[in-house]
Each structure stands twice: as C-alpha cells, then as structure tokens.
Amino acid sequence: MIALQFILSGMLAAATPFLLAALGELVSERTGVLNLGVEGVMALGAAIAFIIVYHGGGHVLAFAGAGLAGLLLSLLFAFATLGLQANQVAAGLAIGILGQGLSALFGKTYESLTVKGLPKLAIPGLSDLPVFGGLFVQDSVVWLSLAATLAIWATFAFTKTGLLLRAVGENPKAAHSIGYPVNAIRVAAVAFGGLMSGFAGAYAATVYTPLWADGMIAGRGWIALALVVFGTWLTARIFLGACLFGAVSLAGLAAQAGGVELPSQLLASLPYLVTIIVLGVISSNRRLLKLNGVASLGEPFKP
Amino acid sequence: MTAPLLSLRGISKRYGEIRANQAVDLDVAPRSIHAILGENGAGKSTLMKLIYGVETPDSGEMLWEGAPLTLASPAAARRQGIGMVFQHFSLFETLTVIENIRLVVPGRTAALTARIGELGAEFGLEVDPYAHVHELSVGERQRVEIIRCLMTDPKLLILDEPTSVLPPQSVAKLFDTLQRLRDGGVSVLFISHKLEEIRAICDRATILRAGKVTGHIIPREHDAHDLARMMIGHDMPEPPPMTPAQPGETMLELIGLTYTPDDPFGMPLRDLALSLKAGEILGIAGISGNGQAELSELISGEIRLPFDDREQVQMMGEPAGHLGPADRRKLGFAFVPEDRLGRGAVPGMSLARNSLLTAHPQGLVRHGLIALAEAADFTRRCIADHDVRTSGVEAEAGGLSGGNLQKFIVGREMMLAPKLFFLAQPTWGVDIGAATTIRQKLVALRNEGVAILVISEEIDELFDICDRIQVLSHGRLSPSLETRRTRPEDIGRYMIGAGAAT
C-alpha cells in the first residue's frame, strides 16, 4: 500500500519531462516533420534553466530561457530541413548532438551543484483522499503540463488550427493547392516542438532532480520520441504512455526499497521494457496506425 | 460574343527543353462551358496550372473581366473567383467531408453543413458531410471537390479530366450538374481528350496539339473526325479487326477468391470467379479503387495467399495462389503493372538494364554475371519490333515519353513468350498512337493463342479488344459478359453496383 501511494504521488512528476517533450514532438510530427533532435534540445534547455536558477533568476525566467533556447535550436533544424530541404533524420541527429555538446559546455562549471526545486501545490479536499491523495499534490509545472495536454488534445479534436496541422501532415501537396503555406506551418510546428522540449529539459534539471550532472537527460528525449510513435500520434495515448513510464520507474525504486532481490540494472531497464511492450501491443493494430499515422512524415515538401 | 470572362494572349511556358505551351490564345465567355481538347502531353494541364496560379507563365498576358491578371498562387486565383477540381483530388482522406470543406471555407460547422445540403440539392451533388473521405467512392469525392469549389462562389470552375474517373451513369449526372452551374452563371473550363463528351456538353472548344492551339471551334458544328484531325493531326485510328475467338485450354482461373487487405483504405475482395482460356482477351472493367489494385497484386503474385487457399488462383491448370511473382513467371506468366515508373521499369536505369528485370531467364545472365551483349541485343530487338522511339539501348527509362516507355515494357513482356499475359491499365497516360500500337499487338498475340487479361478504366478500349468483359465493383466481380452482345450502359450498371437488379 505504501508502495502504491509512493507511485501515485510521484508518477505525474516523473512523467512530466516525457510528456512535455512528446507533446511538442507530436505537434511537429503531425505536420510531417520528424525531429530526432529532441534529446539534445532537452539537454540544452536543462543547462540553460539550471544556470538561470542557480544564479537566482527564478523558475519562471529559467523556463522562459530554456524554452527560447529550445525554440532557437529547433529553428536551426527547421532552416536546414524546411529551408534547405536537408534530410530530416540526418539533420535531427546533428542538431541533437549539437544540443548535447552545448549543454555539456555551458554546464561544465556547475557539475554536481544543486538548486532548490518548486513547492508542491495541493488541491484542497482531493489531496486528503486515502491512497489517491498524493496524486493531487503536485508542483505548478505538473498542473500546467496537464493543462497543456488537455489544450493540445482539444486543439486537434475541435479547432481549425488542429485540422490544418493534420491536413498539412497528411497531404502537403493538397494543402498547398488549396492555398496554405505548408512550409511556414511546418516551421511553426517545429518551433513549438523546440519550445516544449526546452521546457521538458528545464523541468528535469530544475524541478524533478534539481542537481546538475552532464548527460542528466539520459535518453528521456528518445523515450519521448518513442511515445509519440507508439502512442499512434494520439494525445491521450501519449499521456497514458508517459504516466506508465513514470509509474513503472517508480515501481522499480519501490521494489528496491522494499528489498526485492533483483539486479538493479534489470529494475532500471524495466520502465523501458514495459512501455515498449504495452505501447507496442496497443499500436500493433495496423488499421489504427494507418488511420492516425502521418502520411508525409519525414518527407520534404517543395511547392 | 459578349466580353470574355477570361482571356489569354500569347501565353507560353517551357520546362527545360519542353515547350509545354506556345503562344496560346484563349477566350472564355461568361456563362459557357468551354472545352480544352488535346491528347496526353498536349499541354492542357500546364495551361490549367497557369490559369489557377500553380505556375506562372514565361510570357504572354492574362485578362480577367477585361483587367490584367497576375496570379502568384492558387489562393490568389480563388480570391479572383477561379476554382479548380483536380484530376487527382486534393482532398484529405483521414478527415471528414465537412472538415475538408472547413479548411477552405470560413464559417461555423452548422452553417456550412446547411450550405452543403443546399448546394447538393441545387446542383445534384448529394454527399454525407460527416463521412470520412476515404470511405467515399471516387464519384462522391469528385462531388466533394466540386462543392468545396462552389462554396467560394467562383465565376470560373476548371475541371481537369473530370470524367476519366467516373462510370457512364455518373458522367451523365456530372454533365447535368455542369449545365445547371452554367445556367446559374458560372463558366466552366472542361479539360478532356474524349471527343464525344465535348460534343455533348461544351459550347465552345479550344484544341491543343503539342503545346499550340490548332483551333477555336463550336463543337456541335463539327463531327468527331474533324475534332480528331485537329487534336492528333489525322483521323482516329481504327480498332484492330477481331476474328472469332478460338479458345483453347484454361490458363487462368479464380475460384472464390477472397482477400481482405491490411490497408484500411484498401478494398476487400469477395468471392471472385473468372476463367480465361488460351486465345482469348478478357477485360476487367471498373473504376480504380474498387479492388483493381488488390486483384492485380493477387494475380501478379505480389500478394500471396496462404498455402491453404492456394487453389483460389489457378494458372496453367496448377494451384498458384501461394506462389510469388518469380515462380508464377516460371509457369509462363507475364505482367505489365499499371505504374510504369517504379513498378514496370526503374526510371534511373538504362533500357538494357530494364530488360534484365524480367527477361533475365532469356539467356541474359550467364554464371550469375550479366551478359551485356545479349542484354543489349534483346533490348535492341524490343525497340525495333515494338516501335519504341528512343536514342538507343542506353537511354534512361525515365527519359522516355509515357507512350514509348509503355511500348517498351509491353514489348519486353511479350518477348518472354508468355502463355498468360496480364496488363493493368495498359494505355493510361499514353498518347493515341502508342495506345493503338499496343492494342494491335495484344490482338495479334491473342490470335497466336495467348490468354490475355486486361484491367482497364477505359470502356472503349475494352470494347475494342476484348472477347468478354467482367466488371469489378466494390470488390465483387460481375458475371462474364460477351462483348458483342453487351452495350457500354450494361457495363455501367454493373459499375455502380446495380447490375444484378436489372
């Protein structure tokens, strides 16, 4: 029971970095642009945010700085792939490596330093529930991320903007022929993706584990990318995938603390395995994949 | 004539060496249906792209209601009141009809839905606004495209080969719609290469040949021979003479062929039955998207059936459903796919290399190495025997015109001396001269005792060369109809799924 409480109270915070990055990537991929640089963009955002908080700039400024840095790095990617029609996979990997390099460079003198995280905000009433109460005591970024999830879901489901993003991803030629600026829309989507990845990095470095270590993003960007694909480009599934990942990683910690005799490496790999299996099973329906998939993903468009 | 709605003066456009349009003049009157008539490759599509702002002309001027007009984009054309329905629709398959329309037309969903209903009733364009586009038939998709254009209140509507995707009954309905539009004050630019259609519906016609205007006429005052001479420079070629069939052994049989594709946009096939004997040509009529792609891949072997269902496809008397393409070819099967570039030939390779793709068992490979001289020789014979106009065996396949490349591919497959020959859309996008050559070769091959199966959207073509016709509609195959005792309207009834009832 204590383990369950532990998992429920920590799950959302653990999921937040994945969720933010995956939501950004979702918007970008929906328009047909595959940005593999998420990991590096998160790393850069993490370093910028940590430095700002460490020097007393506060979390609001830190998130703004990290988001801006992510946005600028993604615009570089957009310039290469949408402006110069470079290959998206190669350019994404290059941008990712650049981001990780910049992160290591900026963070060099901050190694092992710590900052103060964010206070938790409780929802009165709900937070007093037995067992589930912990679910309703979260920091402000978690609450904002949930709001963002809802907003992005609603955008795709109900608004013309969402319709347009999907249309550009499904058939850029047709979108062009009815008069929409395909590449401008794609640049905007990529920029949004970079902004969200920057936020994700900032959360990981200044709220979730407010301690600087080089390479602290540790593959979270790649998991976020996988969540988008295995979640078949559906906001709700990506949210569930992120929560599942968070829950299983906490379950591993709880098991260790509870004295379960399993190699720690196995426990550490558990969230990756479980997420891949569960989402793999969900997305094994080829029909659904084709209906929700993005037909022009990774393909450059030249009007 | 009243002042024209749209005038073109000396419009020219070139792509590299190709002069797609040369000094084209055109006047479209208000409230008229104006045809642009021309063969494949005559420059019709280029001209429409210029008028719709997709491309800009190299020289010449356009006048719209008397004022000079320059169009930077399709959006600019739409603002002027020019709408276009493309041959390959610009719809989004995963979205619903109303979502597709909302992307172009501002307004609230409820108001738009009501307007779709009104336009549908007024112009005979009924469609369910909440259906997903991928669930719609081709005719319904075309209606969606037309409605989407009409909702922006155009003064000129351009339709690119609108009847090429429709069964005959739907063509009549489309013509009714176009006439109602004209009477409602919209001019229509109607692009086609079908002479009878133009005579049936168009008030005026401009004829293009090799990028130049060869005539401005009133179609009703001319017969099909005149139009053909202006379009291709001489009379329409006669169809090849058909001697009575002398059927031999059964070469292809489908027995209750049933298949469900993985692709949600695909068409499941239900209980197909056909039988094709040596010395016969059997045509499969119907509009693409009714299972044509699936049937074609099941016959070619690109889709294999499970071993237990292998009896559903019989070739040369053997169960073949489980065999791949190479094993089927070993039985004496040859195949010309519908897409020349990519499936029938590799565009970036020379013709000699393309010969190797299917003709390698003809002694073109020795000890695992390519026999270059033999390959070149095979290719040379193919070029000579099948009238392929090209610079030689080293010419890149992608550089040939559609008609010449198709003649090459058909020739290559014929040289394999097949017992069973299957062609999907053999004359799609092919000029009239090449199409005639291909049809004549097919009839000659049939007279030599080869079993030939042809899938085609062109009903006229099937009537010219087939002994029997079956119609593939909604994944089901009609009974076999003897061509001599069948009228195109009978085929049309099966195409819209009403054949069994009459």
PDB file of C-alpha atoms in Angstrom, chain A residues 41 44-46 48-49 52 61-71 194-195 197-199 201-203:
ATOM      1  CA  VAL A  41      17.183  20.196 -27.338  1.00  0.00           C
ATOM      2  CA  LEU A  44      20.344  22.444 -23.868  1.00  0.00           C
ATOM      3  CA  GLY A  45      17.139  23.592 -22.173  1.00  0.00           C
ATOM      4  CA  ALA A  46      18.180  21.783 -18.989  1.00  0.00           C
ATOM      5  CA  ILE A  48      20.160  26.995 -19.534  1.00  0.00           C
ATOM      6  CA  ALA A  49      17.431  26.568 -16.931  1.00  0.00           C
ATOM      7  CA  ILE A  52      19.441  30.703 -14.518  1.00  0.00           C
ATOM      8  CA  LEU A  61      12.795  33.079 -16.102  1.00  0.00           C
ATOM      9  CA  ALA A  62      14.530  29.690 -16.241  1.00  0.00           C
ATOM     10  CA  PHE A  63      11.672  28.080 -18.131  1.00  0.00           C
ATOM     11  CA  ALA A  64      11.453  31.078 -20.462  1.00  0.00           C
ATOM     12  CA  GLY A  65      15.170  30.892 -21.179  1.00  0.00           C
ATOM     13  CA  ALA A  66      15.126  27.126 -21.706  1.00  0.00           C
ATOM     14  CA  GLY A  67      12.081  27.357 -23.968  1.00  0.00           C
ATOM     15  CA  LEU A  68      13.680  30.117 -26.016  1.00  0.00           C
ATOM     16  CA  ALA A  69      16.913  28.149 -26.366  1.00  0.00           C
ATOM     17  CA  GLY A  70      14.987  25.062 -27.487  1.00  0.00           C
ATOM     18  CA  LEU A  71      12.999  27.133 -29.928  1.00  0.00           C
ATOM     19  CA  GLY A 194      11.519  23.025 -29.616  1.00  0.00           C
ATOM     20  CA  LEU A 195       9.821  25.255 -27.059  1.00  0.00           C
ATOM     21  CA  SER A 197      11.427  20.234 -25.421  1.00  0.00           C
ATOM     22  CA  GLY A 198      13.180  23.182 -23.793  1.00  0.00           C
ATOM     23  CA  PHE A 199      10.522  23.234 -21.061  1.00  0.00           C
ATOM     24  CA  GLY A 201      14.665  19.865 -20.122  1.00  0.00           C
ATOM     25  CA  ALA A 202      14.114  22.724 -17.677  1.00  0.00           C
ATOM     26  CA  TYR A 203      11.714  20.602 -15.618  1.00  0.00           C
TER      27      TYR A 203
END
